[in-house]
Amino acid sequence: MQETPARTGKQPDSARQLIERARHILAHEQRSGHQDNVVKPGGIEAFIERWATQMRAARDRGEIAAPPAGASGRFPEVAILHLLTGYRALDPMQRAAKIRAALALLDAFDTPNASAAVRPSRPATTPTSGPRPSREAPRFGQPANSHTTRRPADSAPEDDWPLAKPLPKPPVLPAERPRPAMPPREPRPEDAYLLQAAVTAVPGVGATQETRLARLGIQTVRDLLFDFPREHHDYSTLQKIGQLPFDQVSTTLGLIWEVENKRTKNGRTRTVARVSDETGAVYATWFNQPYLLKQLPRGAHIVMTGTKQRFGNRVEFAVKSHELPEQGDLINTGRLVPVYALTEGLSPKVMRRFTKWVVDRCAPFVPEHLPPEVRSRTKLMPLPDAVAEMHYPQNGDLLAEARRRLAFDELFLIQLGMLTRRANWKEGPPAPAMPVPESLLFADAPTEEPVAANNPGGGLWPLTASCFETTLPFALTGAQKRTIREILADMRKMQPMSRLLQGDVGSGKTVVAAAALLAAAANGYQGALLAPTEILAEQHYRGLSALLAPFGLHVVLLTGSQRAKERNAARDALANGQAAVAVGTHALIQEGVSFAKLGLAVVDEQHRFGVAQRDALRQKGYNPHMLVMTATPIPRTLALTLYGDLDVSVLDEMPAGRQPIITRWRSGTQRQEAYRLVAQEVAEGRQAYIICPLVEESETLEAKAATQEYERLRTQVFPDLRLGLVHGQMRPTEKDRVMRAFRDGEVDILVATSVVEVGVDVPNATVMLIEDADRFGLSQLHQFRGRVGRGAHQSYCYLLSQEAGMAARERLAVLEQTSDGFALADADLRLRGPGDFFGTRQSGLPELKVATMADTPLLALARETAEWLWQRDPYLRALEHAPLRERVFLFWHNFAAH
Ligand code: ADP
Ligand code: MG
């Protein structure tokens, strides 16, 4: 190639022309494999010498406005001259490095203050179009390809340098490859159809793969697109070949110099390629893939992930996955590589090929269901981008943003569904308004007109006392009073109450429920209390009977195991209005029970009841007020999400005079100390619980382990005491039988598994001994502990753990010091996430794929945004909200089906 004739003209070249020419020459040198054939005679070295002289002249003429001296303190042209001096003597890899550096230095002339004088415009060879968030800086080791200028390939000189043909256009690696801008065309109807099409629409998916994908729950193209990877392997950091670490998975980029197949001693084929960059060379190896010989062309760039290993005196790079960037996007290496859930016969590579296709073809056409005003409020990534980034992220930041967007969607749909349910409920048929004067409940309330005057219709039952609080053996706590007032305010309205009452174990929820039931009865309405187990129902039955007896109110019990005679009597009393309150298990809602006038439904231990049961009660032909009680302390944000359709009251104050439970953490070797205490307490007439080690594998195994432990304790440790066993595999009637025996003092020590929530009030029990305590969540331990300390006697909780590590010790120490269930729940949420005290399935919520309940800020954002939107357009009836409404419907519909 000849230098341009301008060199010899009278007018000296302008600085801009000079820089452009250097760029041109160096890029050409790069493209043609650094053979130093580009400039004749004298090669690159001679050219750059002349060029530097001309540049100095241009600088003297003042054409280079501000001298951008580099880090070395030199002018760039001088630095380039230094760099390329001795170029001819270098080997091609070293040359490549020098050229790359020189091209980078040429860019120094493009600094803002220089460019005006030197180069008004620079060819846009690397479009960084679009409003996408910042991309990562190019990683080192990547070819400096952005300076390439186009040039007919046939003008490249040829010789016998190892590369047989001119190098192809250098590859663009993912970190710097702009994702193709949103498709240049408007979405077409067929794009939407493609999303709905069977997955066989994806090239390569035939009947066999279709079956395999179906096993993963993937049937349509949309399913595949929304089947997000479990995680990503970070193969995006390209390391220089000279710096590849031994025995560690790493990724590198190099040029293939030669490839050959070899035979190993045991008859396998080993494909060996010599791959190098400017820092060194390595032998890359593959086993038993002889066909690779044809697929790895000399002179091509290769990105490969593998492990550098030493075999005797040989060093090899055992390749795990590789790709030739010139041949298309990197999918399996050189990037954040998606890792999908797979099934037999479906390999990671094949799966990636499928997902890559759907992402490229379909992601841009995923309809955005978030209305623009929501998008702009939340500053979330558009859905098409988020879907694409979830699979093939350009970098970690964008992946995080994509995840945030999709997690938001889930939480947002939950919130909108809750708001819909709540609105339906509140705007449905009216509930009976039940006004009561405060004086009926509180001793210190100003006396108002008697109930009857307030309630001209008259109750079914004449009340035989006039003030609830004065009938109690204690004064109500402040929290109880506040909560009762909140409930009464709800019940006064014709809008059905839908309230959650949260209160730690022992905080006195039963009294609050009794107050609400009394208010209903005063208005002539019946109440029902639903409990999760028979024994709890019995307990409530006795408790409520005692609390309501002073008012002459008749309470009945309804359970599945009752004798027919009792059950029929209870049913009759409810149907003819003789009974004011019914307490029972599912039997209350399942069997043909009818109420004369149901006005209030109370559900205890809400998390055991699904949404369906709650609704069943509501739908028993009545539209009662609803009070839901739970002892599981749920941090507020989480409660708002799980029970977004409920108002929340909190009993955050314990009745005075409780003796704190002495909690002790002990290693397993100190078990004898705990046993001695158990024996001692039993000798004094008290009772004890022993919670068996947690067996996470299955309930069956846990039951088995508990049975063994029970036998050991019964025969070897406490042979003289009466022991009982309850576990999750027992029939409910059997469980209840043992629990009753314990309650009635016929059993001294109750051995139980974790699945049995011993939610029973046995005031005589004073010791709670928990094996393997470090494996339980704090909230759960707190629940166990709440089973003791319910009576007048000092109580103890022993936390045994075999060899708890530091973290476990710390957690157990928290429990030793705190008896505040909410603080413990918060700690749990922070330390272990919500799953530990609240499985999603139990919570009655749609399954989350991306979001986690621990993401408090995002939860809050979703809730806030949902309420904001709902206020502007309740039920999302506006046309522009139709796509969102549809998604809410589908999301909840799919869930309700289970
Ligand atoms: P929870 O159901 O919230 O765990 P309970 O309603 O069973 O608690 O009450 C626990 C115990 O505390 C019961 O024996 C109850 O009589 C007693 N109790 C309730 N409220 C008070 C109060 N204000 N002062 C003293 N004791 C109370
Ligand atoms: Mg209770």
mmCIF file of C-alpha atoms and ligand atoms in Angstrom, residues 474-477 480 503-511 539-540 604 631 651 655-656 658 761 790, ligand 1:
data_model
loop_
_atom_site.group_PDB
_atom_site.id
_atom_site.type_symbol
_atom_site.label_atom_id
_atom_site.label_comp_id
_atom_site.label_asym_id
_atom_site.label_seq_id
_atom_site.Cartn_x
_atom_site.Cartn_y
_atom_site.Cartn_z
ATOM 1 C CA PHE A 474 -57.935 -8.938 85.254
ATOM 2 C CA ALA A 475 -57.834 -5.518 83.626
ATOM 3 C CA LEU A 476 -57.457 -5.401 79.861
ATOM 4 C CA THR A 477 -54.073 -4.296 78.569
ATOM 5 C CA GLN A 480 -56.297 -5.168 74.021
ATOM 6 C CA GLY A 503 -50.493 -11.070 68.754
ATOM 7 C CA ASP A 504 -47.636 -13.025 70.208
ATOM 8 C CA VAL A 505 -48.426 -16.214 72.081
ATOM 9 C CA GLY A 506 -49.981 -15.336 75.393
ATOM 10 C CA SER A 507 -50.814 -11.757 74.425
ATOM 11 C CA GLY A 508 -54.487 -12.424 75.102
ATOM 12 C CA LYS A 509 -56.181 -12.741 71.732
ATOM 13 C CA THR A 510 -58.985 -14.904 73.056
ATOM 14 C CA VAL A 511 -60.316 -12.099 75.197
ATOM 15 C CA GLN A 539 -59.843 -25.128 74.317
ATOM 16 C CA HIS A 540 -61.533 -22.128 72.736
ATOM 17 C CA ASP A 604 -57.775 -18.590 64.751
ATOM 18 C CA ALA A 631 -49.775 -15.788 66.713
ATOM 19 C CA LEU A 651 -51.443 -6.810 70.232
ATOM 20 C CA PRO A 655 -50.436 -8.817 80.153
ATOM 21 C CA ALA A 656 -48.609 -7.613 83.233
ATOM 22 C CA ARG A 658 -45.866 -12.640 83.442
ATOM 23 C CA ASP A 761 -52.646 -24.119 76.523
ATOM 24 C CA ARG A 790 -48.623 -19.899 80.838
HETATM 25 P P1 ADP B 1 -53.118 -16.017 72.967
HETATM 26 O O1 ADP B 1 -54.280 -16.716 72.372
HETATM 27 O O2 ADP B 1 -52.932 -14.634 72.446
HETATM 28 O O3 ADP B 1 -51.851 -16.807 72.913
HETATM 29 P P2 ADP B 1 -54.655 -16.251 75.311
HETATM 30 O O4 ADP B 1 -55.829 -15.515 74.816
HETATM 31 O O5 ADP B 1 -54.728 -17.735 75.341
HETATM 32 O O6 ADP B 1 -53.387 -15.811 74.502
HETATM 33 O O7 ADP B 1 -54.279 -15.681 76.727
HETATM 34 C C1 ADP B 1 -53.221 -16.226 77.466
HETATM 35 C C2 ADP B 1 -53.487 -16.110 78.923
HETATM 36 O O8 ADP B 1 -53.434 -14.756 79.356
HETATM 37 C C3 ADP B 1 -54.859 -16.598 79.294
HETATM 38 O O9 ADP B 1 -54.747 -17.389 80.446
HETATM 39 C C4 ADP B 1 -55.635 -15.328 79.600
HETATM 40 O O10 ADP B 1 -56.621 -15.517 80.554
HETATM 41 C C5 ADP B 1 -54.591 -14.396 80.090
HETATM 42 N N1 ADP B 1 -54.869 -12.976 79.843
HETATM 43 C C6 ADP B 1 -55.418 -12.446 78.750
HETATM 44 N N2 ADP B 1 -55.493 -11.104 78.858
HETATM 45 C C7 ADP B 1 -54.962 -10.776 80.064
HETATM 46 C C8 ADP B 1 -54.755 -9.533 80.754
HETATM 47 N N3 ADP B 1 -55.106 -8.352 80.215
HETATM 48 N N4 ADP B 1 -54.165 -9.594 81.960
HETATM 49 C C9 ADP B 1 -53.799 -10.770 82.500
HETATM 50 N N5 ADP B 1 -53.994 -11.953 81.910
HETATM 51 C C10 ADP B 1 -54.558 -11.978 80.682
#
